[in-house]
Short mmCIF file of C-alpha atoms in Angstrom, two decimals:
data_model
loop_
_atom_site.label_atom_id
_atom_site.label_comp_id
_atom_site.label_asym_id
_atom_site.label_seq_id
_atom_site.Cartn_x
_atom_site.Cartn_y
_atom_site.Cartn_z
CA MET A 1 67.12 116.66 71.32
CA SER A 2 66.01 120.31 71.49
CA GLU A 3 63.38 121.60 69.04
CA VAL A 4 65.90 123.94 67.42
CA ASN A 5 68.32 121.09 66.86
CA GLU A 6 65.47 118.95 65.55
CA GLN A 7 64.67 121.58 62.90
CA ARG A 8 68.33 121.69 61.85
CA VAL A 9 68.21 117.92 61.32
CA CYS A 10 65.15 118.40 59.14
CA ILE A 11 66.96 121.09 57.10
CA LYS A 12 69.83 118.68 56.53
CA PHE A 13 67.34 115.96 55.54
CA CYS A 14 65.64 118.24 52.97
CA LEU A 15 69.05 119.08 51.46
CA LYS A 16 69.81 115.38 51.00
CA LEU A 17 66.39 114.93 49.31
CA GLY A 18 67.41 117.55 46.70
CA LYS A 19 65.18 120.38 47.91
CA ASN A 20 66.33 123.99 47.49
CA ALA A 21 66.40 126.57 50.29
CA THR A 22 62.96 128.03 49.51
CA GLU A 23 61.29 124.61 49.41
CA THR A 24 63.01 123.70 52.67
CA TYR A 25 61.75 126.87 54.33
CA GLU A 26 58.13 126.10 53.24
CA MET A 27 58.34 122.52 54.55
CA ILE A 28 59.79 123.59 57.92
CA LYS A 29 57.11 126.28 58.23
CA THR A 30 54.37 123.75 57.50
CA ALA A 31 55.77 121.20 59.95
CA PHE A 32 56.56 123.47 62.95
CA GLY A 33 54.21 126.39 62.41
CA ASP A 34 54.81 129.36 64.73
CA ASP A 35 57.69 127.52 66.46
CA SER A 36 59.75 127.24 63.30
CA LEU A 37 63.06 129.01 62.79
CA SER A 38 63.13 132.32 61.00
CA ARG A 39 63.66 132.45 57.23
CA SER A 40 67.18 133.84 57.61
CA LYS A 41 68.20 131.07 60.08
CA ILE A 42 66.81 128.33 57.83
CA PHE A 43 68.67 129.74 54.81
CA GLU A 44 71.86 130.12 56.88
CA TRP A 45 71.85 126.47 58.09
CA PHE A 46 70.88 125.24 54.61
CA LYS A 47 73.99 126.96 53.26
CA ARG A 48 76.18 125.48 56.03
CA PHE A 49 75.04 121.92 55.30
CA LYS A 50 75.43 122.53 51.56
CA ASN A 51 79.06 123.60 52.17
CA GLY A 52 79.82 120.31 53.93
CA ARG A 53 78.92 120.88 57.59
CA GLU A 54 77.88 117.66 59.36
CA THR A 55 77.06 118.56 62.97
CA THR A 56 73.80 120.23 63.92
CA GLU A 57 75.19 121.55 67.23
CA ASP A 58 76.18 125.17 67.85
CA ASP A 59 79.85 126.09 67.48
CA PRO A 60 81.72 126.36 70.80
CA ARG A 61 82.04 129.90 72.10
CA SER A 62 84.74 131.35 74.32
CA GLY A 63 82.26 133.28 76.42
CA ARG A 64 82.88 136.45 78.33
CA PRO A 65 86.59 137.02 79.13
CA SER A 66 87.40 136.39 82.78
CA THR A 67 88.17 139.51 84.75
CA SER A 68 89.15 137.68 87.94
CA ARG A 69 91.52 134.97 86.68
CA ASN A 70 93.97 137.13 84.78
CA ASP A 71 97.74 137.12 85.32
CA ASP A 72 97.71 140.09 87.71
CA VAL A 73 95.15 138.53 90.05
CA VAL A 74 96.87 135.14 89.95
CA SER A 75 100.22 136.77 90.84
CA LYS A 76 98.59 138.70 93.67
CA ILE A 77 97.00 135.55 95.14
CA CYS A 78 100.27 133.65 94.78
CA GLU A 79 102.23 136.35 96.62
CA LYS A 80 99.74 136.51 99.48
CA VAL A 81 99.68 132.73 99.92
CA ARG A 82 103.47 132.52 99.99
CA ASN A 83 103.58 135.23 102.64
CA ASP A 84 100.97 133.50 104.82
CA ARG A 85 100.04 129.94 103.94
CA ARG A 86 97.32 129.81 106.59
CA LEU A 87 95.05 132.38 104.92
CA THR A 88 91.59 131.02 104.11
CA VAL A 89 89.99 131.16 100.67
CA ARG A 90 87.53 133.78 101.93
CA GLU A 91 90.32 136.00 103.29
CA LEU A 92 92.26 135.74 100.01
CA ALA A 93 89.13 136.48 97.97
CA ASP A 94 88.33 139.57 100.07
CA GLU A 95 91.87 140.93 99.75
CA ALA A 96 91.98 140.34 95.98
CA GLY A 97 88.44 141.66 95.43
CA ILE A 98 87.19 138.52 93.63
CA SER A 99 84.59 135.85 94.36
CA ILE A 100 85.34 132.86 96.57
CA GLY A 101 84.76 130.49 93.64
CA SER A 102 87.25 132.31 91.41
CA CYS A 103 89.80 132.40 94.23
CA HIS A 104 89.41 128.66 94.78
CA GLU A 105 89.88 128.00 91.06
CA ILE A 106 93.06 130.11 91.02
CA LEU A 107 94.48 128.19 94.00
CA THR A 108 93.65 124.71 92.72
CA GLU A 109 93.96 125.11 88.93
CA ASN A 110 96.35 127.99 88.24
CA LEU A 111 98.66 127.53 91.25
CA GLN A 112 98.12 123.76 91.63
CA MET A 113 97.77 124.06 95.41
CA ARG A 114 95.71 122.22 97.98
CA ARG A 115 95.22 122.86 101.67
CA VAL A 116 96.59 120.17 103.98
CA ALA A 117 96.92 119.83 107.74
CA ALA A 118 100.37 119.68 109.32
CA LYS A 119 101.62 116.16 109.90
CA PHE A 120 102.55 115.09 113.41
CA VAL A 121 106.10 113.76 113.63
CA PRO A 122 107.98 112.41 116.67
CA ARG A 123 110.41 115.32 116.65
CA LEU A 124 111.59 118.23 114.51
CA LEU A 125 114.92 116.70 113.54
CA THR A 126 118.19 118.61 113.67
CA LEU A 127 120.69 118.43 110.83
CA GLU A 128 122.86 116.06 112.87
CA GLN A 129 119.91 113.73 113.54
CA LYS A 130 118.99 113.67 109.85
CA GLU A 131 122.57 112.82 108.90
CA ASN A 132 122.58 110.04 111.52
CA ARG A 133 119.38 108.54 110.09
CA LEU A 134 120.83 108.77 106.59
CA THR A 135 124.14 107.14 107.58
CA ILE A 136 122.50 104.26 109.46
CA CYS A 137 120.01 103.53 106.66
CA GLN A 138 122.80 103.56 104.07
CA ASP A 139 124.84 101.17 106.23
CA LEU A 140 121.90 98.80 106.73
CA LYS A 141 121.11 98.89 103.01
CA ASN A 142 124.70 97.90 102.17
CA ARG A 143 124.65 95.08 104.74
CA SER A 144 121.32 93.76 103.43
CA ILE A 145 123.00 92.71 100.18
CA ASP A 146 123.76 89.54 102.14
CA PRO A 147 120.34 87.82 102.50
CA ASN A 148 121.44 86.17 105.74
CA PHE A 149 121.66 89.58 107.41
CA ILE A 150 117.91 90.18 107.20
CA LYS A 151 117.06 86.58 108.15
CA ASN A 152 119.18 86.74 111.31
CA ILE A 153 117.76 89.96 112.80
CA VAL A 154 115.60 89.65 115.93
CA THR A 155 113.83 92.94 116.66
CA GLY A 156 111.80 93.92 119.71
CA ASP A 157 110.30 96.67 121.83
CA GLU A 158 107.73 97.28 124.56
CA THR A 159 104.30 98.94 124.51
CA TRP A 160 101.25 99.49 126.69
CA VAL A 161 98.11 97.43 126.08
CA TYR A 162 94.90 98.89 127.54
CA GLY A 163 91.76 97.45 129.06
CA TYR A 164 89.83 99.76 126.77
CA ASP A 165 91.23 101.66 123.82
CA PRO A 166 88.62 103.69 121.86
CA GLU A 167 88.05 102.49 118.33
CA THR A 168 89.16 104.68 115.47
CA LYS A 169 86.82 106.84 113.40
CA ALA A 170 87.12 104.40 110.50
CA GLN A 171 86.28 101.44 112.74
CA SER A 172 83.10 103.11 114.00
CA SER A 173 81.82 104.03 110.51
CA GLN A 174 78.77 102.19 109.18
CA TRP A 175 76.48 102.11 106.17
CA LYS A 176 73.31 104.21 106.23
CA THR A 177 70.54 105.06 103.81
CA LYS A 178 69.96 108.53 102.48
CA PHE A 179 67.17 109.24 104.98
CA SER A 180 68.42 107.44 108.10
CA PRO A 181 70.08 109.52 110.85
CA ARG A 182 73.84 109.64 111.21
CA PRO A 183 75.15 107.32 113.98
CA LYS A 184 76.57 108.93 117.11
CA LYS A 185 79.10 107.88 119.71
CA ALA A 186 80.29 109.44 122.94
CA ARG A 187 83.82 110.73 123.32
CA GLN A 188 85.83 108.21 125.32
CA VAL A 189 89.38 107.84 126.60
CA ARG A 190 91.70 104.94 127.27
CA SER A 191 91.13 103.05 130.49
CA SER A 192 93.53 103.19 133.42
CA VAL A 193 93.69 99.38 133.45
CA LYS A 194 96.71 98.47 131.36
CA THR A 195 99.76 96.23 131.14
CA MET A 196 103.07 96.48 129.33
CA LEU A 197 103.97 93.99 126.63
CA ILE A 198 107.54 93.18 125.57
CA VAL A 199 107.84 91.25 122.32
CA PHE A 200 110.62 90.10 119.98
CA PHE A 201 110.24 88.65 116.48
CA ASP A 202 112.23 87.80 113.38
CA ILE A 203 111.37 87.13 109.74
CA GLU A 204 109.74 83.81 110.68
CA GLY A 205 107.45 85.06 113.46
CA ILE A 206 107.24 85.74 117.19
CA VAL A 207 110.31 84.54 119.09
CA HIS A 208 109.47 85.70 122.62
CA TYR A 209 106.93 87.86 124.41
CA GLU A 210 106.15 88.56 128.05
CA PHE A 211 104.16 91.00 130.16
CA VAL A 212 105.86 93.25 132.68
CA PRO A 213 104.66 92.52 136.25
CA HIS A 214 102.45 95.16 137.84
CA GLY A 215 104.52 97.88 139.49
CA GLN A 216 107.73 96.84 137.74
CA THR A 217 109.70 99.51 135.86
CA VAL A 218 111.51 98.49 132.67
CA ASN A 219 114.99 99.49 133.79
CA GLN A 220 118.37 98.07 132.83
CA VAL A 221 118.23 95.34 135.51
CA PHE A 222 114.83 94.08 134.40
CA TYR A 223 115.68 94.40 130.70
CA LYS A 224 118.81 92.32 131.22
CA ASP A 225 116.64 89.52 132.63
CA VAL A 226 114.37 89.87 129.59
CA LEU A 227 117.34 89.44 127.25
CA MET A 228 118.41 86.32 129.14
CA ARG A 229 114.94 84.84 128.63
CA LEU A 230 115.10 85.90 124.97
CA ARG A 231 118.38 83.99 124.52
CA GLU A 232 116.75 80.89 125.96
CA LYS A 233 113.78 81.18 123.58
CA ILE A 234 116.15 81.56 120.62
CA ARG A 235 117.96 78.41 121.75
CA LYS A 236 114.65 76.50 121.72
CA LYS A 237 112.82 78.08 118.77
CA ARG A 238 115.70 79.06 116.48
CA PRO A 239 118.37 76.38 117.11
CA GLU A 240 120.23 77.20 113.89
CA LYS A 241 120.69 80.83 114.92
CA TRP A 242 121.77 79.69 118.39
CA ARG A 243 124.23 77.10 117.10
CA THR A 244 125.93 79.41 114.59
CA GLU A 245 125.71 82.51 116.84
CA THR A 246 124.79 84.58 113.80
CA TRP A 247 121.72 86.41 115.08
CA PHE A 248 121.55 90.18 115.58
CA LEU A 249 119.47 92.13 118.09
CA HIS A 250 117.60 95.24 117.02
CA HIS A 251 115.95 97.55 119.54
CA ASP A 252 115.51 101.30 119.93
CA ASN A 253 117.55 103.72 122.03
CA ALA A 254 115.42 103.74 125.19
CA PRO A 255 117.51 104.28 128.37
CA ALA A 256 117.00 100.68 129.48
CA HIS A 257 118.19 99.42 126.07
CA SER A 258 121.29 101.58 125.80
CA ALA A 259 122.53 101.40 129.39
CA LEU A 260 126.17 100.47 129.96
CA SER A 261 125.29 97.22 131.74
CA ILE A 262 123.16 96.15 128.77
CA ARG A 263 125.92 96.94 126.30
CA GLU A 264 128.40 94.98 128.40
CA PHE A 265 125.98 92.03 128.64
CA LEU A 266 125.47 91.94 124.86
CA ALA A 267 129.22 92.19 124.24
CA ASP A 268 129.89 89.39 126.73
CA LYS A 269 127.31 87.11 125.08
CA LYS A 270 128.61 88.07 121.60
CA ILE A 271 125.27 89.45 120.45
CA PRO A 272 125.79 92.15 117.77
CA VAL A 273 123.31 95.03 117.82
CA VAL A 274 121.75 96.47 114.66
CA PRO A 275 122.00 100.29 114.98
CA HIS A 276 118.81 102.31 115.24
CA PRO A 277 118.70 106.13 114.88
CA PRO A 278 117.06 108.11 117.70
CA TYR A 279 113.52 109.46 117.25
CA SER A 280 112.84 107.01 114.40
CA PRO A 281 109.70 104.92 115.01
CA ASP A 282 109.22 104.97 111.22
CA LEU A 283 112.31 102.72 110.99
CA ALA A 284 111.33 100.28 113.76
CA PRO A 285 109.31 97.19 112.67
CA CYS A 286 107.51 97.05 116.03
CA ASP A 287 106.31 100.63 115.63
CA PHE A 288 105.26 100.60 111.97
CA PHE A 289 103.87 97.05 111.88
CA LEU A 290 103.39 94.93 114.99
CA PHE A 291 102.03 97.35 117.58
CA PRO A 292 99.59 99.19 115.24
CA LYS A 293 98.27 95.89 113.93
CA LEU A 294 97.91 94.40 117.41
CA LYS A 295 96.20 97.44 118.91
CA PHE A 296 93.87 97.92 115.94
CA ALA A 297 92.44 94.45 116.58
CA LEU A 298 91.93 95.24 120.29
CA LYS A 299 90.42 98.72 119.89
CA GLY A 300 86.79 99.02 120.94
CA GLN A 301 86.88 95.93 123.16
CA ARG A 302 86.51 96.13 126.94
CA PHE A 303 88.58 93.88 129.18
CA GLN A 304 87.73 93.67 132.86
CA ASP A 305 91.18 93.02 134.26
CA VAL A 306 94.86 92.61 133.37
CA GLU A 307 94.56 88.85 132.94
CA GLU A 308 91.89 89.30 130.27
CA ILE A 309 94.08 91.88 128.52
CA LYS A 310 96.99 89.42 128.49
CA ALA A 311 94.85 86.56 127.17
CA ASN A 312 93.42 88.57 124.28
CA THR A 313 96.80 90.10 123.42
CA ALA A 314 98.44 86.66 123.30
CA ALA A 315 95.60 85.39 121.09
CA GLU A 316 96.13 88.25 118.61
CA LEU A 317 99.88 87.59 118.50
CA LYS A 318 99.26 83.94 117.64
CA VAL A 319 97.09 84.69 114.60
CA LEU A 320 99.82 86.68 112.86
CA THR A 321 101.19 84.71 109.90
CA SER A 322 104.76 84.19 108.78
CA GLU A 323 103.87 85.89 105.49
CA GLN A 324 103.04 89.09 107.39
CA PHE A 325 106.40 89.08 109.16
CA GLN A 326 108.24 88.45 105.90
CA ARG A 327 106.46 91.38 104.25
CA THR A 328 107.35 93.53 107.25
CA PHE A 329 111.06 92.92 106.78
CA GLU A 330 110.75 93.78 103.09
CA LYS A 331 108.92 96.98 104.01
CA TRP A 332 111.68 97.74 106.49
CA GLN A 333 114.22 97.60 103.67
CA ASP A 334 111.97 99.82 101.55
CA ARG A 335 111.90 102.33 104.41
CA TRP A 336 115.69 102.51 104.42
CA ASN A 337 115.52 103.56 100.76
CA HIS A 338 112.81 106.15 101.47
CA CYS A 339 114.85 107.62 104.31
CA ILE A 340 117.91 107.85 102.05
CA LEU A 341 115.90 109.51 99.28
CA SER A 342 114.41 112.04 101.70
CA GLY A 343 117.85 112.98 103.03
CA GLY A 344 117.15 111.65 106.52
CA GLU A 345 113.82 113.46 106.90
CA TYR A 346 110.66 111.66 107.97
CA PHE A 347 109.28 110.40 104.69
CA GLU A 348 105.77 110.39 103.30
CA GLY A 349 103.88 107.22 102.47
CA SER A 350 103.26 106.99 98.73
CA GLY A 351 102.42 104.65 95.91
CA ARG A 352 105.38 105.99 93.96
CA GLU A 353 108.15 104.65 96.24
CA TRP A 354 109.60 102.20 93.72
CA THR A 355 109.79 104.79 90.94
CA ARG A 356 111.48 107.25 93.31
CA VAL A 357 114.02 104.59 94.24
CA LEU A 358 114.82 104.11 90.54
CA ILE A 359 114.76 107.81 89.67
CA PRO A 360 115.77 109.90 92.71
CA PRO A 361 115.44 113.72 92.51
CA ASP A 362 119.11 114.25 91.61
CA LEU A 363 118.68 112.00 88.56
CA LEU A 364 115.38 113.38 87.33
CA SER A 365 116.89 116.07 85.09
CA ARG A 366 119.13 113.56 83.30
CA TRP A 367 116.16 111.25 82.83
CA VAL A 368 113.90 113.92 81.35
CA ASN A 369 116.60 115.35 79.06
CA ARG A 370 118.06 112.01 77.92
CA SER A 371 119.33 111.77 74.37
CA HIS A 372 118.14 108.22 73.67
CA GLY A 373 115.59 105.64 74.74
CA GLU A 374 111.85 105.23 74.26
CA MET A 375 109.47 103.96 76.91
CA SER A 376 107.21 100.99 76.32
CA PHE A 377 104.18 99.58 78.08
CA HIS A 378 106.21 96.76 79.65
CA LEU A 379 109.11 98.99 80.70
CA THR A 380 106.62 101.36 82.34
CA GLN A 381 105.14 98.44 84.29
CA LEU A 382 108.58 97.42 85.55
CA MET A 383 109.46 100.98 86.59
CA THR A 384 106.16 101.75 88.36
CA GLY A 385 105.28 98.36 89.86
CA HIS A 386 101.79 98.61 88.34
CA GLY A 387 101.10 95.54 86.24
CA CYS A 388 101.10 91.76 86.56
CA PHE A 389 102.73 91.74 89.98
CA ASN A 390 100.73 89.85 92.61
CA TRP A 391 101.40 92.62 95.13
CA PHE A 392 99.62 95.05 92.79
CA LEU A 393 96.94 92.59 91.67
CA GLN A 394 95.98 91.91 95.29
CA ARG A 395 95.52 95.64 95.88
CA ILE A 396 92.95 95.79 93.06
CA ASN A 397 91.30 92.50 94.15
CA ARG A 398 92.60 90.45 91.21
CA TYR A 399 94.74 87.98 93.17
CA PRO A 400 94.31 86.48 96.65
CA SER A 401 97.97 86.62 97.73
CA VAL A 402 101.10 88.74 97.25
CA ARG A 403 103.30 85.63 97.07
CA CYS A 404 105.22 85.15 93.83
CA SER A 405 103.57 82.40 91.79
CA HIS A 406 106.57 82.02 89.46
CA CYS A 407 109.47 81.01 91.70
CA GLY A 408 107.95 79.16 94.67
CA SER A 409 107.75 80.31 98.25
CA SER A 410 111.28 81.44 99.09
CA ASP A 411 113.86 83.82 97.68
CA GLY A 412 116.31 83.89 100.57
CA TYR A 413 114.32 86.63 102.35
CA GLY A 414 111.46 84.43 103.46
CA GLU A 415 108.34 84.16 101.33
CA ALA A 416 108.84 86.01 98.06
CA VAL A 417 106.50 88.99 97.56
CA ASP A 418 105.82 89.46 93.85
CA LYS A 419 106.75 93.12 93.30
CA ALA A 420 108.80 94.86 90.61
CA HIS A 421 111.91 94.72 92.82
CA HIS A 422 111.53 90.96 93.30
CA THR A 423 111.01 90.38 89.57
CA LEU A 424 113.99 92.49 88.59
CA PHE A 425 116.53 91.24 91.15
CA ARG A 426 115.44 88.01 92.86
CA CYS A 427 112.85 85.89 91.05
CA GLU A 428 114.42 82.55 90.14
CA ALA A 429 111.95 82.05 87.29
CA PHE A 430 113.67 84.84 85.34
CA ARG A 431 117.28 84.06 86.26
CA ARG A 432 118.26 83.35 82.65
CA GLU A 433 116.88 86.67 81.40
CA ARG A 434 118.57 88.46 84.31
CA GLU A 435 121.94 86.84 83.59
CA ARG A 436 121.73 87.94 79.95
CA LEU A 437 120.98 91.47 81.13
CA VAL A 438 123.95 91.48 83.54
CA ASP A 439 126.22 90.18 80.78
CA THR A 440 125.29 93.24 78.70
CA ILE A 441 125.16 96.09 81.24
CA GLY A 442 127.08 94.64 84.19
CA PRO A 443 125.92 94.19 87.83
CA PHE A 444 123.46 96.82 89.08
CA ASP A 445 121.26 97.70 92.03
CA PRO A 446 117.97 99.67 92.12
CA GLY A 447 119.79 103.00 92.38
CA GLY A 448 122.10 102.09 89.49
CA LEU A 449 119.57 100.81 86.96
CA ILE A 450 118.64 104.17 85.42
CA PRO A 451 122.26 105.41 85.18
CA ARG A 452 123.07 102.21 83.26
CA MET A 453 120.13 102.82 80.92
CA LEU A 454 121.34 106.35 80.26
CA GLU A 455 124.93 105.28 79.54
CA SER A 456 124.26 104.02 76.02
CA PRO A 457 121.48 103.00 73.60
CA ALA A 458 122.73 99.39 73.84
CA HIS A 459 122.15 99.33 77.60
CA TRP A 460 118.71 100.87 77.18
CA GLU A 461 117.81 98.27 74.57
CA ALA A 462 118.98 95.43 76.84
CA ILE A 463 116.74 96.57 79.70
CA PHE A 464 113.94 97.28 77.22
CA ASP A 465 114.14 93.67 75.96
CA PHE A 466 114.32 92.28 79.52
CA ALA A 467 111.13 94.14 80.46
CA ARG A 468 109.33 92.88 77.35
CA GLU A 469 110.32 89.22 77.86
CA VAL A 470 109.63 89.10 81.58
CA MET A 471 106.38 91.07 81.62
CA THR A 472 105.03 89.17 78.61
CA ALA A 473 105.66 85.91 80.47
CA LYS A 474 103.97 87.23 83.62
CA GLU A 475 100.99 88.52 81.64
CA SER A 476 100.59 85.19 79.87
CA ALA A 477 100.62 83.32 83.20
CA GLU A 478 98.10 85.74 84.70
CA ARG A 479 95.85 85.45 81.64
CA ASP A 480 95.86 81.66 81.93
CA ARG A 481 95.01 81.88 85.63
CA GLN A 482 92.13 84.26 84.95
CA PHE A 483 90.78 81.92 82.27
CA ARG A 484 90.95 78.93 84.59
CA GLN A 485 88.97 80.82 87.21
CA GLY A 486 86.46 82.11 84.69
CA TRP A 487 87.27 85.81 85.14
CA LEU A 488 88.35 86.45 81.53
CA ARG A 489 85.58 86.13 79.00
CA ARG A 490 86.48 87.88 75.75
CA GLY A 491 88.73 90.41 74.11
CA VAL A 492 91.90 88.65 75.26
CA ASP A 493 93.98 88.51 72.09
CA ASP A 494 95.81 91.82 72.34
CA ASP A 495 98.69 92.30 69.95
CA ASP A 496 100.98 93.26 72.83
CA GLY A 497 99.85 90.41 75.06
CA ASP A 498 98.49 92.77 77.72
CA VAL A 499 96.03 91.26 80.14
CA GLY A 500 94.43 94.70 80.35
CA GLY A 501 92.92 94.16 76.89
CA ALA A 502 90.73 91.38 78.22
CA VAL A 503 87.30 91.94 79.64
CA TYR A 504 87.17 91.08 83.34
CA GLY A 505 84.08 89.80 84.97
CA PRO A 506 82.78 87.03 87.20
CA PRO A 507 81.74 83.72 85.66
CA ALA A 508 78.41 83.89 83.90
#
């Protein structure tokens, strides 16, 4: 507490003791001597406290009016940035005649901008290519209504595996103290020793993999032999798919994959092909899951020859779990939705995917300007995916697995991942609540949920009640689990049943 503030407290104390202003002034003068406040200041604060003031702090002041962050300067900065988005803060500040700090504040606070680097994409898509991506994703989404469609897809591709692949910047990071020197590493490149891997997998795991012989080109003749070996592996490892002839092949549009002889071979063997849009590694499970995961584990390691590369690659493939493959196929379906929402463009990764699926841009205005319906804590959880879903709890280190703990291990798509989508559409534990909801609002899909809510107050209320019942049950189960493990200690009895009201902490 400052000395000035301390004297104000004393003035307030004297007032409560019944002293008048003159007596207070004499007592302050005696106590603080030459450092005491002036007579006028003491009388002024005495009057303030007498009139009911409680705080001893100074009143907030607006300060000097800003001459650099006015409307004219903000408009000028905005116009210059829109004309050339690569201008630096210093260049903008010099042109506007203001400080760098003020210019930065205008950009980040007034204009709500931030500087980002351009994102590398496989190709700058044409309108026709975007429409093709959109059409294929919409078709696959419609076909995935049948759970057997996803379970019967076998997807595959080929990739190079290197004798040495430099580790990433994140992999080479390490902890250091404040005074220790920063670690250094030399710039390195991939080795020339390499081999090509061809791998196929389905929702259960790896079906077939092989390495291309040295000097062999993956052309249509060789790829046809690969497909023949794949058929044999399916016969041995997936006898049900082989017996019913219900499996689909998914691969990209590489020349060896789309050659006429390959298409004729697949037609002759009655193997349907799942379409894949060109220039779309973001929609290929091998490219967004298997190959990055495999190569990340091998980065930074040095292998002396091709045989050592093959041995380590095979070992990494064997440690992948069925749960990882099942999550991959769910993510693949999510990516179809993202592609549809982005109009066929390459889409950004985001934690808001589920909400954007429910409320796409063309529905946002209706949602904001709706004439009925109030949000609740539980309805917000269901619409954002942030709450008592194991997928979310694992991300914040509150649950060891993403598997649904309410309905067992399978939901027709492999192991059930406990997310908002699973709870709303698939979880068997809440079938009764879901059937009551369908009886009221009719059948719906993720894209049709919000339109149904906006149709009438009765529909909104039905979904509101569903969210309350289901999320309350999930919160209760999670609270019990936390108690059993000793993570919840006190403060649990919230009126709304929210686990968030409890105090988390390790066992004492």
